[in-house]
PDB file of C-alpha atoms in Angstrom:
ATOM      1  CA  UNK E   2     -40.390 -81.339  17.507  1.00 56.00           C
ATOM      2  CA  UNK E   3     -44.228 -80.765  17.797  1.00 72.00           C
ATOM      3  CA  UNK E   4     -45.945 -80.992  14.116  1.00 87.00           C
ATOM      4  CA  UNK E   5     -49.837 -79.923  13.524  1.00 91.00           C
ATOM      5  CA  UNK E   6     -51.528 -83.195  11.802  1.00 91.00           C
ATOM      6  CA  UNK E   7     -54.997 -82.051  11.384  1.00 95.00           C
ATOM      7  CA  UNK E   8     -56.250 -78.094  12.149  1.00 96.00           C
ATOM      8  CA  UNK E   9     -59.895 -78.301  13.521  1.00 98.00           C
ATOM      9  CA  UNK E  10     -60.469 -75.034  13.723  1.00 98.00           C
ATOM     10  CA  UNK E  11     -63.152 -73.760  11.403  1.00 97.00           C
ATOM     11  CA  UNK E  12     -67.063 -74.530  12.007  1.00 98.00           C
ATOM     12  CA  UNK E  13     -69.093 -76.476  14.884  1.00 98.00           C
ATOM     13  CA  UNK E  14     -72.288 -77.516  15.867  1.00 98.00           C
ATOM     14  CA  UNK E  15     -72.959 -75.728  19.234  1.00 98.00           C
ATOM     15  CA  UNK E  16     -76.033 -76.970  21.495  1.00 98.00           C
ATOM     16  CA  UNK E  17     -76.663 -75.100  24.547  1.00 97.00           C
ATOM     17  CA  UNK E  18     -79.498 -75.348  27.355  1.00 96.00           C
ATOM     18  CA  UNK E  19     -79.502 -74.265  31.604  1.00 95.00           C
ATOM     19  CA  UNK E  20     -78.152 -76.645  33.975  1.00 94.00           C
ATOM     20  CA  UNK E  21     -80.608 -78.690  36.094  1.00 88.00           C
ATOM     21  CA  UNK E  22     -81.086 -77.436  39.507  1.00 83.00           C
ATOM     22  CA  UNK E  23     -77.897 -75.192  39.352  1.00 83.00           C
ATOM     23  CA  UNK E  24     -75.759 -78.238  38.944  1.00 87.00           C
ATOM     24  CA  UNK E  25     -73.484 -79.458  36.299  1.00 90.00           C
ATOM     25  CA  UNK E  26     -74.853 -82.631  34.237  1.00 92.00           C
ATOM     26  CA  UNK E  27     -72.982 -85.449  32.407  1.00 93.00           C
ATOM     27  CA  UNK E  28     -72.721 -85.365  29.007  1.00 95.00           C
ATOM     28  CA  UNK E  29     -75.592 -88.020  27.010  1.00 94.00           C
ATOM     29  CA  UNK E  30     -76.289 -88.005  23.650  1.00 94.00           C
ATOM     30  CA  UNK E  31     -79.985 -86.991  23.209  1.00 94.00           C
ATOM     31  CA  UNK E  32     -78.735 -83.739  24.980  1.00 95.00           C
ATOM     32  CA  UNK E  33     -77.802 -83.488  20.967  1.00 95.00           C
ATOM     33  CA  UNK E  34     -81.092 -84.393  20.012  1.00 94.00           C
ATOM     34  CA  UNK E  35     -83.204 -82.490  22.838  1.00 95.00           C
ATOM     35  CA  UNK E  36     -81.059 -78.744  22.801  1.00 97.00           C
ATOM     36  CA  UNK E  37     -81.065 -75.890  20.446  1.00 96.00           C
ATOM     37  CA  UNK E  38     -78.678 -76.009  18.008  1.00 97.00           C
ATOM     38  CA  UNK E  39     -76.651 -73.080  16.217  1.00 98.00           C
ATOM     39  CA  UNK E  40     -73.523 -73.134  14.320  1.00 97.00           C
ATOM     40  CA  UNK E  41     -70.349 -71.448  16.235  1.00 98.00           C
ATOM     41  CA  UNK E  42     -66.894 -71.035  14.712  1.00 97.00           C
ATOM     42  CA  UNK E  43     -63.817 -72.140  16.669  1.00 98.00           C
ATOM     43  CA  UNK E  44     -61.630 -70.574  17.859  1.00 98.00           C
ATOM     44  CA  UNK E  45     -64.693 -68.246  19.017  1.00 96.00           C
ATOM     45  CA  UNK E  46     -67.072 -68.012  22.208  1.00 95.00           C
ATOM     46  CA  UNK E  47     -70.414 -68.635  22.726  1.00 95.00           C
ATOM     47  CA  UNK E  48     -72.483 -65.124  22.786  1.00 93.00           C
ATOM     48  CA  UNK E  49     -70.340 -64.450  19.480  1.00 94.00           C
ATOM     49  CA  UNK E  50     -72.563 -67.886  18.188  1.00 96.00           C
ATOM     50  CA  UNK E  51     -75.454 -67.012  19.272  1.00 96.00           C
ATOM     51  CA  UNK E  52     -75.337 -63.169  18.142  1.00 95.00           C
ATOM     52  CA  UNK E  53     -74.306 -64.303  14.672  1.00 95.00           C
ATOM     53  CA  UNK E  54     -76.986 -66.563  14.484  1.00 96.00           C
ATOM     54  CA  UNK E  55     -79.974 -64.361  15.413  1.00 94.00           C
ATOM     55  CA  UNK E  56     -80.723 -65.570  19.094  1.00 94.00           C
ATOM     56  CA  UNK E  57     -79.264 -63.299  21.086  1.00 92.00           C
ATOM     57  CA  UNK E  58     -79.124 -59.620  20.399  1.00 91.00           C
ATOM     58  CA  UNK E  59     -75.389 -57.441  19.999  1.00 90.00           C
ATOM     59  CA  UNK E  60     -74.772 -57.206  23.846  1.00 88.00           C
ATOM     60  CA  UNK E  61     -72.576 -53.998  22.754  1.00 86.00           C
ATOM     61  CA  UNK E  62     -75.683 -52.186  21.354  1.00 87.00           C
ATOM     62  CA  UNK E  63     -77.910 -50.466  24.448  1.00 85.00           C
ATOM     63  CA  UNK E  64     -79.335 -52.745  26.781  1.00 83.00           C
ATOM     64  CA  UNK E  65     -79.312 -56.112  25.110  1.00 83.00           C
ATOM     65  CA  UNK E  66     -75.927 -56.739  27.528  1.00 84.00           C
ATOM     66  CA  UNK E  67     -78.720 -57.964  29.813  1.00 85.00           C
ATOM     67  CA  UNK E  68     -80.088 -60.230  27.990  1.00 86.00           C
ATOM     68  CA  UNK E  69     -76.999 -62.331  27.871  1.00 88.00           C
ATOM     69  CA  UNK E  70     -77.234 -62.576  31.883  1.00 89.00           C
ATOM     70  CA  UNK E  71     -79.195 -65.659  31.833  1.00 91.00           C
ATOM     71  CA  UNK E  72     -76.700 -67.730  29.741  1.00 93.00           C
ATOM     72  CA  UNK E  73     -74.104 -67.749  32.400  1.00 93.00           C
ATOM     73  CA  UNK E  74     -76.045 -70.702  33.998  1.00 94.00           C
ATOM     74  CA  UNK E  75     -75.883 -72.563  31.043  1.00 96.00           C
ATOM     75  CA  UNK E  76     -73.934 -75.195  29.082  1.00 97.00           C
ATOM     76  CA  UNK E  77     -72.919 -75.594  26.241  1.00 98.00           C
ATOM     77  CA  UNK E  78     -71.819 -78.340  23.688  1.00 98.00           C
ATOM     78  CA  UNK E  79     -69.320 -77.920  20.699  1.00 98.00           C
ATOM     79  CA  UNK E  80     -69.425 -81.024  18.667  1.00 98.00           C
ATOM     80  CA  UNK E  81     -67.703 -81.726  15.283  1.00 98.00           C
ATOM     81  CA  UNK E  82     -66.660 -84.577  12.707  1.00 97.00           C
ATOM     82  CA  UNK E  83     -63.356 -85.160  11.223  1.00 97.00           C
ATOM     83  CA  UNK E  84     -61.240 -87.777   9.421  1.00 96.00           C
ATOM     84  CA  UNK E  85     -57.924 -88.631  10.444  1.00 92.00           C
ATOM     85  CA  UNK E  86     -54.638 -88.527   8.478  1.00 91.00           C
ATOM     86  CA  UNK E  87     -52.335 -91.320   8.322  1.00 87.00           C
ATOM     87  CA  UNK E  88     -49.456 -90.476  10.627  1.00 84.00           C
ATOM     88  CA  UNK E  89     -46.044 -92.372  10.788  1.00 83.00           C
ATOM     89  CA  UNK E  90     -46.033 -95.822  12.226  1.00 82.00           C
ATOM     90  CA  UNK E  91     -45.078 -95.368  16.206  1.00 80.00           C
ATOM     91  CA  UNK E  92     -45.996 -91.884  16.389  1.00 84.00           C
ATOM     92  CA  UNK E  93     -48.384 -90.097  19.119  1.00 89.00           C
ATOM     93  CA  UNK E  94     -51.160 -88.306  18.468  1.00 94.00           C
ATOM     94  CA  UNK E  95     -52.315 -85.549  20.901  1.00 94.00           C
ATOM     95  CA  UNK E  96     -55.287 -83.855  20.612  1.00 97.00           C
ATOM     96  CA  UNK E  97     -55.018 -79.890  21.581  1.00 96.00           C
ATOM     97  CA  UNK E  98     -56.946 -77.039  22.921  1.00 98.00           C
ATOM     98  CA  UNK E  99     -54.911 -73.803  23.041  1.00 97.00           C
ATOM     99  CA  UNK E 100     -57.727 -72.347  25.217  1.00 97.00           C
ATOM    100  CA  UNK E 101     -60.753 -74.062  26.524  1.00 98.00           C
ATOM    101  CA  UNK E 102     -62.829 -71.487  28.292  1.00 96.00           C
ATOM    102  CA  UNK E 103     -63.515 -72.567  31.072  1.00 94.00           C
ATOM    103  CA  UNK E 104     -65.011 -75.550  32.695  1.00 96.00           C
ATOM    104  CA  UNK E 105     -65.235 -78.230  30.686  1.00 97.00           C
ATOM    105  CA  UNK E 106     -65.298 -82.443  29.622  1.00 98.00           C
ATOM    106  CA  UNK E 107     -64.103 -83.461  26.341  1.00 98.00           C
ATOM    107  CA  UNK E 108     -64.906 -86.522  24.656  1.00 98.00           C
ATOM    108  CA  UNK E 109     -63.642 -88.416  21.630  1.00 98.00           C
ATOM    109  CA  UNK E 110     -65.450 -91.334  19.985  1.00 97.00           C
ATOM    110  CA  UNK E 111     -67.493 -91.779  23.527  1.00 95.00           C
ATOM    111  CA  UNK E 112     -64.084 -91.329  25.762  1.00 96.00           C
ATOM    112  CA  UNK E 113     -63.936 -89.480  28.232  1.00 97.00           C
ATOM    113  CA  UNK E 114     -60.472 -87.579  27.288  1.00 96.00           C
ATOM    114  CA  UNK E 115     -59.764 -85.040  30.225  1.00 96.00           C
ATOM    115  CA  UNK E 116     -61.475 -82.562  32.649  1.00 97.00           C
ATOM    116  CA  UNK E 117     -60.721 -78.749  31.747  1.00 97.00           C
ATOM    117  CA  UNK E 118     -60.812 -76.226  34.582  1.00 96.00           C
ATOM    118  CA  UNK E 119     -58.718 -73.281  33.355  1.00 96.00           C
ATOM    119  CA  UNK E 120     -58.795 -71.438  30.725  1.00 96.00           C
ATOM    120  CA  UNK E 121     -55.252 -70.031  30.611  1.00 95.00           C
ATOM    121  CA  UNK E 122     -53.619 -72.852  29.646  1.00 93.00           C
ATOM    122  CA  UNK E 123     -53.197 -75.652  27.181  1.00 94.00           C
ATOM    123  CA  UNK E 124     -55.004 -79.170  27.125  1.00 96.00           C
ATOM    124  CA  UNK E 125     -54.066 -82.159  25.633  1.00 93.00           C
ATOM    125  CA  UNK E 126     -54.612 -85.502  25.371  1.00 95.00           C
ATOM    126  CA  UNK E 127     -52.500 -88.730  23.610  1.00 93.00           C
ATOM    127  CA  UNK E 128     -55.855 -89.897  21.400  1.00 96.00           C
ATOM    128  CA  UNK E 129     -53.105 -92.418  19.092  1.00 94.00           C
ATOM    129  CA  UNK E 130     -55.288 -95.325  19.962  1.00 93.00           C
ATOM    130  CA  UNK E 131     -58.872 -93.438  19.892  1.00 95.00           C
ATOM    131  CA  UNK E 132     -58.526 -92.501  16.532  1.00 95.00           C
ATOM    132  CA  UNK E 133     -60.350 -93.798  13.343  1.00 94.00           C
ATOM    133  CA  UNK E 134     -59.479 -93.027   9.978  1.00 92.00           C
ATOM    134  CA  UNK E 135     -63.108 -91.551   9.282  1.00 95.00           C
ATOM    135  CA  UNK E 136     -65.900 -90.643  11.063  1.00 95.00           C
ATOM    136  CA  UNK E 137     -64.488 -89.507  14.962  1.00 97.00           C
ATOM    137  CA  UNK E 138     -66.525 -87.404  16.586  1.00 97.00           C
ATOM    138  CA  UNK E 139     -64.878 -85.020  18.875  1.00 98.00           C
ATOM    139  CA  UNK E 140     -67.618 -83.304  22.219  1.00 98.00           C
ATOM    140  CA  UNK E 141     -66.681 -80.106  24.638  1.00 98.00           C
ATOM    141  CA  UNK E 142     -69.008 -80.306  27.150  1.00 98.00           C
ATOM    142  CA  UNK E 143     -68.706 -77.000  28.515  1.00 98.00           C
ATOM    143  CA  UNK E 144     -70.349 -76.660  32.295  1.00 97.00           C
ATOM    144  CA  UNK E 145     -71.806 -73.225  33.403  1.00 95.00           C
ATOM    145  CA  UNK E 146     -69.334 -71.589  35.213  1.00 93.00           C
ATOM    146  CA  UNK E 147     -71.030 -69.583  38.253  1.00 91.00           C
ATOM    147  CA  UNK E 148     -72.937 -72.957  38.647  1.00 91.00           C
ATOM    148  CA  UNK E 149     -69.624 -74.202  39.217  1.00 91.00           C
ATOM    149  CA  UNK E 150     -68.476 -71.396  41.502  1.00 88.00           C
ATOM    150  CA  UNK E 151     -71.472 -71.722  43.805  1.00 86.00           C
ATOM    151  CA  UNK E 152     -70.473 -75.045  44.602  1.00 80.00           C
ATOM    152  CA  UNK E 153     -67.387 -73.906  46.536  1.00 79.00           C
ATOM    153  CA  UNK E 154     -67.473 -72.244  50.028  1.00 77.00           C
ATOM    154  CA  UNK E 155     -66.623 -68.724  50.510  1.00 77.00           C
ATOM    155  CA  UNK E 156     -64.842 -67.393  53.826  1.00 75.00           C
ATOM    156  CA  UNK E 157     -65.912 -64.155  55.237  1.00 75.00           C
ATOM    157  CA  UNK E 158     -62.269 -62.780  54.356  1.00 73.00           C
ATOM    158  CA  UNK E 159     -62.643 -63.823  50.421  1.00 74.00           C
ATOM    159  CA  UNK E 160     -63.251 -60.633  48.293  1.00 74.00           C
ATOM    160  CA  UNK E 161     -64.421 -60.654  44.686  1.00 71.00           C
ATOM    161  CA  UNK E 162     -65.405 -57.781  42.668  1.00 70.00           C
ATOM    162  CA  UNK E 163     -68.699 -55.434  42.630  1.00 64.00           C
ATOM    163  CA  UNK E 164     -70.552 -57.425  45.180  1.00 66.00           C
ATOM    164  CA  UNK E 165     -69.787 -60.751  43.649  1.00 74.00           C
ATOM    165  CA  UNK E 166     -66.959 -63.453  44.758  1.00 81.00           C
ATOM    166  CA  UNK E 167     -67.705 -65.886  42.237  1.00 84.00           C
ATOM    167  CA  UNK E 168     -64.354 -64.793  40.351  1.00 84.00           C
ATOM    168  CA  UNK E 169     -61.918 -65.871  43.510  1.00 82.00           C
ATOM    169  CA  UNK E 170     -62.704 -69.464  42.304  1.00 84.00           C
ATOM    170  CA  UNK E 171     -62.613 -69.337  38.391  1.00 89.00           C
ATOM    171  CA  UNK E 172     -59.654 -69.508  36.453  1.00 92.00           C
ATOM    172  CA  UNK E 173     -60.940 -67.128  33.890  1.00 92.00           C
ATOM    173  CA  UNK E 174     -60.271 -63.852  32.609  1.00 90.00           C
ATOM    174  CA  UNK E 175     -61.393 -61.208  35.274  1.00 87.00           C
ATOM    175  CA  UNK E 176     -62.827 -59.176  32.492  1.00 86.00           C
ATOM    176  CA  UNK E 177     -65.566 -61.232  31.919  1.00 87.00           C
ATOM    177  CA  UNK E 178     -67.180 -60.584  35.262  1.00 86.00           C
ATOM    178  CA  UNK E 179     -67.074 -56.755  33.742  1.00 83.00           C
ATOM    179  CA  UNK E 180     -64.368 -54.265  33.660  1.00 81.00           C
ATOM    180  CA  UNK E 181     -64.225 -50.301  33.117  1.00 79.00           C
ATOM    181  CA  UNK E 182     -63.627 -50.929  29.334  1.00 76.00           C
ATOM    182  CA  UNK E 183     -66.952 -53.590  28.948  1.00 78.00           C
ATOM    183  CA  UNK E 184     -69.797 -54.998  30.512  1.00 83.00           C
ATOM    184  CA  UNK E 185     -70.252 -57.866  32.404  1.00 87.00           C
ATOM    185  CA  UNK E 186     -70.383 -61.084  29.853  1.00 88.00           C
ATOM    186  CA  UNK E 187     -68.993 -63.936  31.332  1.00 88.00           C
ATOM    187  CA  UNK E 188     -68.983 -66.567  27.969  1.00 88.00           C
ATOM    188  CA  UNK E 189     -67.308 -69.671  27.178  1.00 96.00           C
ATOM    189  CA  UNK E 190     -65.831 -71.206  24.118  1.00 97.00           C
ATOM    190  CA  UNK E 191     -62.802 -72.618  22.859  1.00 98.00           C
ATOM    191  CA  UNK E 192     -61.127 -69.529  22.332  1.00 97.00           C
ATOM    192  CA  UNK E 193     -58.249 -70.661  21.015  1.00 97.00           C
ATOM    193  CA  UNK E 194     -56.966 -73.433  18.221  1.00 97.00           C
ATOM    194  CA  UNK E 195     -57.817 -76.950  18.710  1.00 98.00           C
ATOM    195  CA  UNK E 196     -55.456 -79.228  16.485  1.00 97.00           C
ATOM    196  CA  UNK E 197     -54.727 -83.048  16.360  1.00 96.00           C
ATOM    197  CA  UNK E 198     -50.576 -82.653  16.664  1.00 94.00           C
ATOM    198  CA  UNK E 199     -48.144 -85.778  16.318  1.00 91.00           C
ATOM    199  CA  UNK E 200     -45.869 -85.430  18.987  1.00 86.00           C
ATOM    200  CA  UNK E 201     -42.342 -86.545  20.398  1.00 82.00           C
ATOM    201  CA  UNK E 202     -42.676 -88.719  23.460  1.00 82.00           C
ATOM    202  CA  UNK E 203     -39.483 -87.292  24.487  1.00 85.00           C
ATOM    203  CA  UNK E 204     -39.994 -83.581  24.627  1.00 85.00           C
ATOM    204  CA  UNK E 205     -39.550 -80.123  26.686  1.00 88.00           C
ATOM    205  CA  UNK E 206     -43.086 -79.303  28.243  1.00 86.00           C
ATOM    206  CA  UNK E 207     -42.342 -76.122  30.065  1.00 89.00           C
ATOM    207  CA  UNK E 208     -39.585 -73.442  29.957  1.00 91.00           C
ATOM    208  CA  UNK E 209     -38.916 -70.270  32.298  1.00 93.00           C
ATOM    209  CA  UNK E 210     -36.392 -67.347  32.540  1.00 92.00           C
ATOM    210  CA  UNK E 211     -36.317 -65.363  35.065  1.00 94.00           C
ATOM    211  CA  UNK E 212     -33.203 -62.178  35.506  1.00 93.00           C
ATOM    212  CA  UNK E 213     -31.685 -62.539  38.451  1.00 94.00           C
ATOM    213  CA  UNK E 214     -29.504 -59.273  38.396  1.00 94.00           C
ATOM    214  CA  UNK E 215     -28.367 -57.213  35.981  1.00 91.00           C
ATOM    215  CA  UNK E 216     -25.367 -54.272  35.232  1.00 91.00           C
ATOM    216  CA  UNK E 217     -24.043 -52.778  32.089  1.00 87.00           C
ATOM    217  CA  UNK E 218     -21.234 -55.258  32.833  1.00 90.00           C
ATOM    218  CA  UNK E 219     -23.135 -58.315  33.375  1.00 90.00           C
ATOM    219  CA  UNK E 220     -26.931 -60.075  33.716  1.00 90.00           C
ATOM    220  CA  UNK E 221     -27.243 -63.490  35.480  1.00 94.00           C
ATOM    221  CA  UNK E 222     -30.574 -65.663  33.725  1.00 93.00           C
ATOM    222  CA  UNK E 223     -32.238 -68.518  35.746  1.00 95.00           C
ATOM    223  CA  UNK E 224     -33.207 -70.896  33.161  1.00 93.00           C
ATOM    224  CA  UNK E 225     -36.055 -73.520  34.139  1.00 93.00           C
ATOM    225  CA  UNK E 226     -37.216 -76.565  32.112  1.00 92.00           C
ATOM    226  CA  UNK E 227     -39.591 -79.377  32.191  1.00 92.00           C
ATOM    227  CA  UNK E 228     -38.940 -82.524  30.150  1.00 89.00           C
ATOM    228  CA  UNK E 229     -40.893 -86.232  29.604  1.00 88.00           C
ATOM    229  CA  UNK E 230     -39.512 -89.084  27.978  1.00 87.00           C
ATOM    230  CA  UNK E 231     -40.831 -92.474  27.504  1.00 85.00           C
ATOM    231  CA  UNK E 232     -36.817 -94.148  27.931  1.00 85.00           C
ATOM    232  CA  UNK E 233     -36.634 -96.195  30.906  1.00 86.00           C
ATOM    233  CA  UNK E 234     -33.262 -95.033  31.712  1.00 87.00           C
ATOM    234  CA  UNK E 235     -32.792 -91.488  32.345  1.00 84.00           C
ATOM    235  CA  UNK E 236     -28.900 -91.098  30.963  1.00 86.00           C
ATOM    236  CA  UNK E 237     -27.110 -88.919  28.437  1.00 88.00           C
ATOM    237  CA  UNK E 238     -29.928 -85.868  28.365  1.00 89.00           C
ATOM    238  CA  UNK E 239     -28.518 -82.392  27.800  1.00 90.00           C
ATOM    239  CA  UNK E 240     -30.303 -78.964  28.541  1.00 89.00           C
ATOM    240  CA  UNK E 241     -29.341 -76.456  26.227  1.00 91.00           C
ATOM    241  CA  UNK E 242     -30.261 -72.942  25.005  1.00 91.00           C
ATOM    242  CA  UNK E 243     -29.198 -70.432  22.950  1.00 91.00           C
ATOM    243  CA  UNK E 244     -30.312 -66.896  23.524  1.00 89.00           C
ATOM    244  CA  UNK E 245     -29.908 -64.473  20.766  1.00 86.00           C
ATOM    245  CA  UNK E 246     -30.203 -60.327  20.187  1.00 80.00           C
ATOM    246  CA  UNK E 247     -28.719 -58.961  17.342  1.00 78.00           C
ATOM    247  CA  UNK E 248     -25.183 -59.660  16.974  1.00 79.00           C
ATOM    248  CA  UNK E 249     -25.030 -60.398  20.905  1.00 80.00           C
ATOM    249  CA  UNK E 250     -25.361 -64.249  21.890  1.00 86.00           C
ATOM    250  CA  UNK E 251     -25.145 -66.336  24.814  1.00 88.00           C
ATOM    251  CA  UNK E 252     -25.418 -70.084  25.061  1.00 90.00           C
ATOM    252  CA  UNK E 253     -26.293 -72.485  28.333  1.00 91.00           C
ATOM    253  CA  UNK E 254     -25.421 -76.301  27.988  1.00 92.00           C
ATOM    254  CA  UNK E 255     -25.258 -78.654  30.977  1.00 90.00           C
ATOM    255  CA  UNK E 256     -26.608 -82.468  31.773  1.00 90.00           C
ATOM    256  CA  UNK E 257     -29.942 -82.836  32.609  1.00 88.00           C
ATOM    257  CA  UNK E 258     -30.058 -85.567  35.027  1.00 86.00           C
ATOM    258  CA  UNK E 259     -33.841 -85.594  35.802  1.00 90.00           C
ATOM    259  CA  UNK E 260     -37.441 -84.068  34.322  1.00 90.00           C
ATOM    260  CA  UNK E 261     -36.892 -80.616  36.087  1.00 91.00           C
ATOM    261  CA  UNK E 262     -34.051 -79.181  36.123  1.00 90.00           C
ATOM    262  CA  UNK E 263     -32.487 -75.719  36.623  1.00 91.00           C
ATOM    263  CA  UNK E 264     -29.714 -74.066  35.419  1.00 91.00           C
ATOM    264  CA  UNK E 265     -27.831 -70.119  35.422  1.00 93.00           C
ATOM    265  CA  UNK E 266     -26.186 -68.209  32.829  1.00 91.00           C
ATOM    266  CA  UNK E 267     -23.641 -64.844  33.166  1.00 91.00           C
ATOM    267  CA  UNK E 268     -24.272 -62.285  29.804  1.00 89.00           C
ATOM    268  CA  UNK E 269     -21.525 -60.813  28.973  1.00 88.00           C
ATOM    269  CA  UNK E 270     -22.533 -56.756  28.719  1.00 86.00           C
ATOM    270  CA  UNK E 271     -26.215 -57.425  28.059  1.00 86.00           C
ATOM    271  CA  UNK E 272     -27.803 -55.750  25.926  1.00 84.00           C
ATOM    272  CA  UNK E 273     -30.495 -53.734  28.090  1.00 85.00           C
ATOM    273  CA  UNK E 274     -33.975 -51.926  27.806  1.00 82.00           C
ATOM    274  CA  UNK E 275     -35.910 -48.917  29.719  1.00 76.00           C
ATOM    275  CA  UNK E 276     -39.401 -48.694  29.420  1.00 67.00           C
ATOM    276  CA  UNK E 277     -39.817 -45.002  29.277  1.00 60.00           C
TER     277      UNK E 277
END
């Protein structure tokens, strides 16, 4: 089981300034020294930073929604301090990002940790032997994302939205690029949480269900899973799950003989649901 050591959620230095001839740069340290600098709460995005702070104007209020325009070719860098906690002797630290949006490098004490390219899923990173007990300094380089879309080729057949394809190679919410119910503002951020987590090096990384078919009488599940574990031999593992609705339960247990495996369950008069 997955236990939060450290929340760093909360407040961040946030330097920002355009990419060099429409490219992205590598992260160096007078960047800190050389950019603007405004402080940005996480989780949170970046036109939220700058509005609070005075720079940019509410891009909700008239026109000021153009203003914004020119940020999309620019990056950005959240940077923050922390202090470890002691953690158990043989345990693994990860560091998370629930949501890192969207193209991005993160550092840790000068590391290069991992290369973030979507912002719809998790990122992590084992940082056990990174860590200090004070002092670590933890850097999300994030890259301008339409720089990074206009470094991809674009068949005749690919179709974007108003005019634009750059969304057919982002992994980012289509909303940004504007949407009947806002204007265009494509941001970036860390969205979500970022924590420092202690966790099992044998553990379940992914899970899917998935009805097969269903009757009054009887539903069949498909139940996915993806495991790691750090044992050398692979013996002994068992999948099981216990589903639960009221006072009707069903339970799946079988031997799980590799790191993906698959398994199906019958429910017994299933308890079903009609949208309207």
């Amino acid at each position: 089981m997955d236990r939060t050591l450290l929340s760093l959620n909360g407040e961040w230095a946030l330097y920002y300034a355009p990419e060099k001839g429409g490219k992205e740069e590598a992260f160096r340290p007078d960047m800190l020294q050389a950019w603007p600098r405004v402080k940005a709460n996480v989780p949170g995005n970046c036109e939220r930073a700058l509005v609070d702070t005075g720079v940019m104007g509410d891009p909700y209020w008239d026109e000021q929604q153009l203003d914004a325009a020119k940020y999309e070719y620019y990056q950005w860098i959240y940077e923050t301090g922390f202090d470890a906690p002691a953690a158990q002797p043989g345990a693994r630290v990860f560091l998370r990002f629930d949501g890192i949006d969207t193209i991005a490098d993160i550092y840790l004490n000068g590391a290069h940790l991992l290369r973030a390219e979507n912002m719809f899923v998790e990122h992590e990173a084992d940082v056990t032997n990174l860590l200090r007990e004070t002092d670590n300094r933890l850097i999300v380089h994030i890259h301008s994302a339409m720089n990074y879309a206009r470094g991809r080729e674009y068949p005749i057949g690919m179709r974007g939205t108003a005019h634009r394809n750059e969304i057919c190679h982002i992994r980012k919410a289509a909303h940004s690029f504007g949407w009947d119910i806002m204007p265009r503002l494509l941001s970036a951020g860390l969205w979500r949480s970022v924590s420092l987590d202690i966790v099992n090096p044998t553990r379940i990384t992914q899970s899917y269900y998935a009805t097969i078919s269903v009757s009054e009488d009887e539903a069949e599940l498909m139940i996915k899973c993806r495991f790691t574990t750090p044992e050398r031999v692979m013996q002994g593992y068992r999948l099981h799950v216990q589903g639960a609705c009221g006072n009707s339960v069903f339970e799946y247990d079988a031997p799980a003989r590799f790191v993906s495996e698959e398994g199906r369950v019958k429910i017994k008069n299933p308890k079903l649901w009609w949208p309207r």
